[in-house]
Short mmCIF file of C-alpha atoms and ligand atoms in Angstrom, two decimals:
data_model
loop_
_atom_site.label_atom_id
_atom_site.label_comp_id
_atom_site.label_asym_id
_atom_site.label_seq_id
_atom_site.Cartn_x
_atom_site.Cartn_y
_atom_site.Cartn_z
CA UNK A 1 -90.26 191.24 53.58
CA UNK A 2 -92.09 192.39 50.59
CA UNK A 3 -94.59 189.39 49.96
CA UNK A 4 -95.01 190.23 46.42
CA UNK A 5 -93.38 191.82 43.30
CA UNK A 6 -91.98 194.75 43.58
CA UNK A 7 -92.60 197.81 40.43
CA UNK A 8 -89.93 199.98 39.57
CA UNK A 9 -91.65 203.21 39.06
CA UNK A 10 -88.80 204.67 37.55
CA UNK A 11 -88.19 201.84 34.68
CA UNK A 12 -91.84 200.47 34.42
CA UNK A 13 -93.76 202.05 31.01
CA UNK A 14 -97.37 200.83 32.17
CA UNK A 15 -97.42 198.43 29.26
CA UNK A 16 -99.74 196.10 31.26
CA UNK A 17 -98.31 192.89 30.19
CA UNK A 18 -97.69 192.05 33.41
CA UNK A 19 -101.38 192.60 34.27
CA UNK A 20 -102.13 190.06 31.27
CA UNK A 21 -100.22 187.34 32.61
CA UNK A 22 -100.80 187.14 36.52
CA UNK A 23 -103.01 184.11 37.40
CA UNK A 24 -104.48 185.99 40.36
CA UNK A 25 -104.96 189.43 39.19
CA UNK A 26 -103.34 190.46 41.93
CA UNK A 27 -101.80 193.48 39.81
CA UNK A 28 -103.67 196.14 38.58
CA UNK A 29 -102.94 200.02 37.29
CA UNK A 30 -104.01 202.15 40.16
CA UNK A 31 -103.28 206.47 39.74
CA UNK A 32 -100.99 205.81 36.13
CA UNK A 33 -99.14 203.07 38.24
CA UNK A 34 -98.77 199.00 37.88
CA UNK A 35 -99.68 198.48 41.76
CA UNK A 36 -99.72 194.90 43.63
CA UNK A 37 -102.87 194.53 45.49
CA UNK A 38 -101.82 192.45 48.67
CA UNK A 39 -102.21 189.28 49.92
CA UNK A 40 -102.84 186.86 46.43
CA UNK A 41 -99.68 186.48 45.18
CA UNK A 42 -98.34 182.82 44.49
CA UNK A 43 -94.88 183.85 43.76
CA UNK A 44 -95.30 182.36 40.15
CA UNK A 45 -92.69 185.52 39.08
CA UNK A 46 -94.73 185.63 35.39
CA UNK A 47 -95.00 188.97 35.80
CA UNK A 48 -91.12 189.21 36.46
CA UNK A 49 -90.69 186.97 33.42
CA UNK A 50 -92.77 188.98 30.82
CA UNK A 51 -92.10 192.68 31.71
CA UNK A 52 -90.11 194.20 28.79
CA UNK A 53 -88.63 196.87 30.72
CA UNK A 54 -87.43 194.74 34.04
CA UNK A 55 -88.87 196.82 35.92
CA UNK A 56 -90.55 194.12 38.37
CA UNK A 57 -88.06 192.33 41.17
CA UNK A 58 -89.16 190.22 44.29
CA UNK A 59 -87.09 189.63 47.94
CA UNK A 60 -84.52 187.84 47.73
CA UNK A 61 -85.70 186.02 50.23
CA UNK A 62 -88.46 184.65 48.56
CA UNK A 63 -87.18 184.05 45.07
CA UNK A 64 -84.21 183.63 43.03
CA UNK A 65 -83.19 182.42 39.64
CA UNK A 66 -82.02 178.98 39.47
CA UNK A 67 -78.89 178.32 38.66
CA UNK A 68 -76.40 174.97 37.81
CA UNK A 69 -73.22 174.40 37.92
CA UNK A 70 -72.44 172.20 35.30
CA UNK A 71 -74.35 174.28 32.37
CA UNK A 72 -76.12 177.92 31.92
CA UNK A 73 -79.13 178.02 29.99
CA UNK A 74 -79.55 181.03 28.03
CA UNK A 75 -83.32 182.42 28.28
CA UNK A 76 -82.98 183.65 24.67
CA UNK A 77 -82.86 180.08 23.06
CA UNK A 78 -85.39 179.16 25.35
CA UNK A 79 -87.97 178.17 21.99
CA UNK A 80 -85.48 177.35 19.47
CA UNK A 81 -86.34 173.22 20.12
CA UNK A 82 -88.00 172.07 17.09
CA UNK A 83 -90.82 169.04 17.48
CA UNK A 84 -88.92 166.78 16.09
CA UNK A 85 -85.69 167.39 17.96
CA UNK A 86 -87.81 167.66 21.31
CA UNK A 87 -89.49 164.32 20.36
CA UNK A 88 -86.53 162.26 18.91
CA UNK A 89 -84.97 163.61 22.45
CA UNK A 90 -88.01 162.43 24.71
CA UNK A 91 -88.81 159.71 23.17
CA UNK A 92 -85.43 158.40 23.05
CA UNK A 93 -85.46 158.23 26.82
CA UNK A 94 -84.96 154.51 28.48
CA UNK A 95 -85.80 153.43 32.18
CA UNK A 96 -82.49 152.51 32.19
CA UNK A 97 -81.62 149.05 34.01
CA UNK A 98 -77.80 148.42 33.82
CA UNK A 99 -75.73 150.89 35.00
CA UNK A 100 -71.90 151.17 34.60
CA UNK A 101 -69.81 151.84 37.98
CA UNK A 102 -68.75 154.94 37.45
CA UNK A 103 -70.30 157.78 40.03
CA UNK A 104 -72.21 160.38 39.27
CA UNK A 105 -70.77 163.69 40.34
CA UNK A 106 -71.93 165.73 43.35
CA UNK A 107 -72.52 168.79 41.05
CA UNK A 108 -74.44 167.18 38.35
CA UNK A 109 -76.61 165.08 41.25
CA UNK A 110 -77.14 169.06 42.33
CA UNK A 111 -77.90 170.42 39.04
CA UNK A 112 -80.51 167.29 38.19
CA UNK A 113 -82.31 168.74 41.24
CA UNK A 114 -82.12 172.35 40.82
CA UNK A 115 -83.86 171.57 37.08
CA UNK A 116 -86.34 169.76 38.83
CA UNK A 117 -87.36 172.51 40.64
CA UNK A 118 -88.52 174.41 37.27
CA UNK A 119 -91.42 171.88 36.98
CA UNK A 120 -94.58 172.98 37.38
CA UNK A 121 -96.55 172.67 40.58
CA UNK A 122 -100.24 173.24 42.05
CA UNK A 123 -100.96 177.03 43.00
CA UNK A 124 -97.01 177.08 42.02
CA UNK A 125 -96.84 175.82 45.84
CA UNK A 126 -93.49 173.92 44.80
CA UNK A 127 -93.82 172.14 48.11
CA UNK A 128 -91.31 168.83 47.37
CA UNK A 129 -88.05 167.60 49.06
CA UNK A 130 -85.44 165.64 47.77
CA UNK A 131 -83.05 163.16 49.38
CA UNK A 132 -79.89 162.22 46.98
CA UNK A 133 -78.28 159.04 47.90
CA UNK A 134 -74.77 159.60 45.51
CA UNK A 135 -72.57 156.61 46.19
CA UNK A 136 -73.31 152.74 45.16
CA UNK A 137 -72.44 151.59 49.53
CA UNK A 138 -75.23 153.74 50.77
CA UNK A 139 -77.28 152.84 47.61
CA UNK A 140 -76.41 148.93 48.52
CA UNK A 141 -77.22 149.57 52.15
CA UNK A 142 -80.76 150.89 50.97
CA UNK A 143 -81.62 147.80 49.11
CA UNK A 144 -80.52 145.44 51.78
CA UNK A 145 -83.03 146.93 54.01
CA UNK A 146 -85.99 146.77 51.38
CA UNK A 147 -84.63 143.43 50.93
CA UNK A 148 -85.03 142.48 54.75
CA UNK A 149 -88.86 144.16 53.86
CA UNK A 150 -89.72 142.15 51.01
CA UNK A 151 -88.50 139.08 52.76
CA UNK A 152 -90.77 139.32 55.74
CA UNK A 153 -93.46 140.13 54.06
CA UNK A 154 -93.23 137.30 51.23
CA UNK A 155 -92.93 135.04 54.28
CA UNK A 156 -96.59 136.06 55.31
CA UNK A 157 -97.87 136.97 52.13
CA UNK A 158 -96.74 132.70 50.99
CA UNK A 159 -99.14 131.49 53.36
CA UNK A 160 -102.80 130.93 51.99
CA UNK A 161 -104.34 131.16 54.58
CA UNK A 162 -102.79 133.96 56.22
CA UNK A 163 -103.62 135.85 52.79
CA UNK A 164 -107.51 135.20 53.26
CA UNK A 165 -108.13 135.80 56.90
CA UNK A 166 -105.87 139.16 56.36
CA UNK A 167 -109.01 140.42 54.16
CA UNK A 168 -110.77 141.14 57.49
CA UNK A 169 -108.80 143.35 58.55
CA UNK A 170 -106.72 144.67 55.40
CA UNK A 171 -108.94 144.55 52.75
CA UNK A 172 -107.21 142.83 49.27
CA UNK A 173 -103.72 144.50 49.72
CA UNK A 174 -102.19 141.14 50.20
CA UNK A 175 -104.37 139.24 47.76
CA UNK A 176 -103.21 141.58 45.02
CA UNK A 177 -99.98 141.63 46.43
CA UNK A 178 -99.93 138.26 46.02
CA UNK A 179 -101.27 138.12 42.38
CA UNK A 180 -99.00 141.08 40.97
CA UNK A 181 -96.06 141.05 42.99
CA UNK A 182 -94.93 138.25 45.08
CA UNK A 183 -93.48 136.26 42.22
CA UNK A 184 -91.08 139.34 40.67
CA UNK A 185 -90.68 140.05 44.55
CA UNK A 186 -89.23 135.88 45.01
CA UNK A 187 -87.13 136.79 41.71
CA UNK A 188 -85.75 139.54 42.76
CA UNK A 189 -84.43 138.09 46.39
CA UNK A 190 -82.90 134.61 44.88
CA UNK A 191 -81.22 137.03 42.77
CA UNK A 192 -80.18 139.32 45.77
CA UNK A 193 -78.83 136.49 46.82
CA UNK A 194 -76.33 135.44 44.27
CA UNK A 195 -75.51 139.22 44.22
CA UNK A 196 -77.69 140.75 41.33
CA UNK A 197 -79.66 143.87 41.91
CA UNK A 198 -83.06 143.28 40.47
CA UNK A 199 -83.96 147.06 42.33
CA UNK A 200 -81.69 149.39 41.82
CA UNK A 201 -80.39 148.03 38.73
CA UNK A 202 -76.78 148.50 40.02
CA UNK A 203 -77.36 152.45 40.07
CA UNK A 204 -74.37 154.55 41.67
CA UNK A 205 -76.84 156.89 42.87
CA UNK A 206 -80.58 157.67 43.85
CA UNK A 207 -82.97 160.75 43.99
CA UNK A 208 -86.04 160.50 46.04
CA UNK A 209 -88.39 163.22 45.76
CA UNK A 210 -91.15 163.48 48.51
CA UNK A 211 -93.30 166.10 50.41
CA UNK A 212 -95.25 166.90 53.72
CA UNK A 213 -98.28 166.77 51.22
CA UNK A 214 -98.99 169.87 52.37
CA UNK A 215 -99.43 171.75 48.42
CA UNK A 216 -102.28 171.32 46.83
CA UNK A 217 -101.57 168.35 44.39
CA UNK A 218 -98.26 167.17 45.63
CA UNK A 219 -98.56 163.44 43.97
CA UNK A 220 -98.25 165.77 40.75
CA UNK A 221 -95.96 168.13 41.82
CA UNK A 222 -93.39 165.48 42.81
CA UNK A 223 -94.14 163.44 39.58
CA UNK A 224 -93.44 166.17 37.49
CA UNK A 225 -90.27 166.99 39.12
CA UNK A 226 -89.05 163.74 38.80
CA UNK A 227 -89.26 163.44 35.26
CA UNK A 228 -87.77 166.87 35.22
CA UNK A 229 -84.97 164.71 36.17
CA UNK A 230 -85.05 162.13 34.05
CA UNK A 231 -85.48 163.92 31.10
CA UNK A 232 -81.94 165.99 31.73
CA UNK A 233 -80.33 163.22 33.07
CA UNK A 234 -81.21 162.00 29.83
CA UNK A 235 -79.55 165.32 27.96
CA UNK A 236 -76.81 164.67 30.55
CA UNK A 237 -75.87 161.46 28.62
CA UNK A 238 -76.95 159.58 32.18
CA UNK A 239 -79.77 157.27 32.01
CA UNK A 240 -82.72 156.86 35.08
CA UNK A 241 -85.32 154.25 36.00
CA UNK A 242 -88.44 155.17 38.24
CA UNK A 243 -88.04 152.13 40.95
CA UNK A 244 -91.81 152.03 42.08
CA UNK A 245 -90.87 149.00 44.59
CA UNK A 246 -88.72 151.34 46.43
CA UNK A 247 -91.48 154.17 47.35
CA UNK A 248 -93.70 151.62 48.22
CA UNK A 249 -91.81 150.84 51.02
CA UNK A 250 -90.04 153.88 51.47
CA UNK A 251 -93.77 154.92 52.51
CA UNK A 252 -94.81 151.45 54.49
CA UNK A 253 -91.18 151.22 56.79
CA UNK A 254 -91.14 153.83 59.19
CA UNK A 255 -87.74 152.27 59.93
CA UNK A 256 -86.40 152.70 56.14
CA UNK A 257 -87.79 155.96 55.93
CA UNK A 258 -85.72 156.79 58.99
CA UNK A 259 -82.50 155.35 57.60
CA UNK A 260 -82.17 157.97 55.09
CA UNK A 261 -83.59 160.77 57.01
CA UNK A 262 -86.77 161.08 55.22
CA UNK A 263 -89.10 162.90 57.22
CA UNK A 264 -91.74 160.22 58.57
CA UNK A 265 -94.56 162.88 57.86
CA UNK A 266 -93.06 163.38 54.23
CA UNK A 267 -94.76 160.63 51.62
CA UNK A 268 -92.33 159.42 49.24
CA UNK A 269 -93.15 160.58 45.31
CA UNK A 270 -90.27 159.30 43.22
CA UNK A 271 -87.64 157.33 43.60
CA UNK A 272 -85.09 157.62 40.91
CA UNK A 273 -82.29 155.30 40.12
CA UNK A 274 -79.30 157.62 38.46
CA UNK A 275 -76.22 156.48 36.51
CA UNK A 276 -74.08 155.86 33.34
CA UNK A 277 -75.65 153.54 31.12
CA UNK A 278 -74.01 150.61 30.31
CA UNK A 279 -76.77 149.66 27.11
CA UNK A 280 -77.49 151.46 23.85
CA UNK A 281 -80.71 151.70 22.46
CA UNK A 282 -80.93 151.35 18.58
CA UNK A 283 -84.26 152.97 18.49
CA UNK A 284 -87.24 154.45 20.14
CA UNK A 285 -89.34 151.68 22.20
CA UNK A 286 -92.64 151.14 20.64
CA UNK A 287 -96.22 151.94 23.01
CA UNK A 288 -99.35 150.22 23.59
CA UNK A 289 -102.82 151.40 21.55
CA UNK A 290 -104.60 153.56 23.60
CA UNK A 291 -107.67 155.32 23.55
CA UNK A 292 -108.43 159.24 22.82
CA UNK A 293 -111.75 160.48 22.80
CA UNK A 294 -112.88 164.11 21.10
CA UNK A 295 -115.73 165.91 22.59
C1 FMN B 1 -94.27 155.15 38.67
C2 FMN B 1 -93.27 154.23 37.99
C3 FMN B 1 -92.73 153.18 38.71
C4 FMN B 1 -91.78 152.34 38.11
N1 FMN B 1 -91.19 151.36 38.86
C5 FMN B 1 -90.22 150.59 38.31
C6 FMN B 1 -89.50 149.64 39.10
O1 FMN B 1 -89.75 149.48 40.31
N2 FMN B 1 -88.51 148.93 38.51
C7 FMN B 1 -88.19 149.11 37.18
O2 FMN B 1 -87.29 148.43 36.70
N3 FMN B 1 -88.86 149.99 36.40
C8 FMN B 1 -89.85 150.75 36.93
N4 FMN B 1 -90.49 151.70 36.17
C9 FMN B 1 -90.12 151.87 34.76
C10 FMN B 1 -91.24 151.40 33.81
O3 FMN B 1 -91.25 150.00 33.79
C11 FMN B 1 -90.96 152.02 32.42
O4 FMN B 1 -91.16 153.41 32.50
C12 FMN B 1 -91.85 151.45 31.32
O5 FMN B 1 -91.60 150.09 31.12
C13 FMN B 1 -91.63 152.18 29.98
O6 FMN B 1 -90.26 152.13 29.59
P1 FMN B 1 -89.47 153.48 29.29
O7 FMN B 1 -89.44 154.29 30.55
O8 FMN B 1 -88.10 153.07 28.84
O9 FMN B 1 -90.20 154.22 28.20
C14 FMN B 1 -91.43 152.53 36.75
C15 FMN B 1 -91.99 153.61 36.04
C16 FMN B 1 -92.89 154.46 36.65
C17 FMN B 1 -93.45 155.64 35.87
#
């Protein structure tokens, strides 16, 4: 297998562009010819992407173009998104917390992954995973086992005591735990209880996104990807919600983990709560001040 691009010497015209744009400078004009110099190649395919002439190809099995079923973007509108469209667009994204029952297809579940995978990624490693959970029983089943989690843990974390003398040997994880969390976290189970879904927002479906950690900045990577995903869900007329509670303990249950065959090596990144939404927004949400420093 050919571990980097291949040059048609028969279409290329030596323009050099490629050259220009490869973050490695792995290419170079050697005898009149655009030559790969082996070994440096991270597969970013900019060199594929830019050449006027197509002259540059890699292995199929190392690359391919991605490709959705339920919509074909056409590379020749790819800058035609004015500012203000592309902000009135993002901005007009909601964590979305009520969800109607209606599923989400299998093919749009697929295609909100695939477009994930065009995020950018350390070193272009692209090292993340995803686990889609598409129907409301499995997503139930999910939360009743975070539930059984939270409920053991708010049994330890309630006594006083208990919370002190475990900042020998744990450091403040439950003292903070206790501070920032434990009251949302009683909330949230009395509410279980009389069959409201404080978690999942009453989501049909969930993507997780995680990794063997194994690229070079995989907390990124996986971030990125994710809101890849929420931002054409959002185009998709389907709404998301980050659930943060959930990759906690995605990450702290070895058992959870397990009961969606998450690799236990793999840390969980994302977890993302997918649906119809069943609110409209009148208008953009307002942010905090914030700071922003010139140097
Ligand atoms: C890392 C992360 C974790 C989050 N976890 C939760 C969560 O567990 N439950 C929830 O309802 N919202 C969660 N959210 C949604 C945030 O509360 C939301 O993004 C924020 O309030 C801003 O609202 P907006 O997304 O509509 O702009 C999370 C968001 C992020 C980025």
């Amino acid at each position: 297998m050919n571990e980097g691009p291949v040059i048609d010497e028969n279409r290329c015209n030596t323009c050099g562009k490629c050259i220009e744009v490869c973050p490695k400078d792995s290419l170079t004009i050697i005898d009149g010819k655009i030559t790969h110099l082996s070994g440096d190649c991270i597969l970013c395919s900019h060199c594929y992407a830019v050449c006027p002439m197509e002259a540059i190809s890699f292995d199929v099995e190392l690359l391919r173009n991605s490709a959705f079923y339920t919509f074909s973007p056409d590379e020749r509108q790819k800058q035609s998104i004015s500012a203000q469209d592309f902000a009135a667009f993002a901005m007009s994204r909601r964590s979305i917390r009520k969800y109607r029952d209606t599923p989400v297809a299998t093919e749009i579940l697929r295609d909100l992954v695939e477009f994930a995978t065009t995020a950018p990624s350390g070193s272009n490693c692209q090292n993340w995973e995803f686990t889609v959970i598409p129907d409301r029983n499995k997503v139930l089943k999910l939360a009743q086992n975070i539930r059984e989690f939270f409920e053991k843990l708010n049994a330890i974390v309630r006594n006083p005591f208990i919370r002190y003398i475990s900042v020998l040997f744990a450091g403040t994880a439950l003292i903070r735990y206790y501070r920032d969390h434990f009251a949302s976290v009683e909330l949230g189970l009395e509410e279980a209880e009389k069959g409201r879904d404080l978690l999942f927002h009453g989501a049909p479906a969930l993507i997780i996104v995680h990794s063997n950690m194994e690229g070079s900045l995989p907390h990124e990577d996986g971030q990125y990807a994710a809101y890849n995903i929420a931002l054409m869900a959002h185009a998709m007329g389907l709404g998301t919600c980050f659930i943060g509670y959930a990759s906690e303990t995605l990450n702290r249950s070895r058992k959870i983990k397990a009961s969606v065959n998450i690799p236990q090596k793999n840390r969980v990144l994302a977890v993302l709560a997918v649906g119809y939404p069943d609110v409209t927004y009148q208008r953009f949400a307002m942010r905090k001040n914030y700071r922003m420093n010139f140097v």
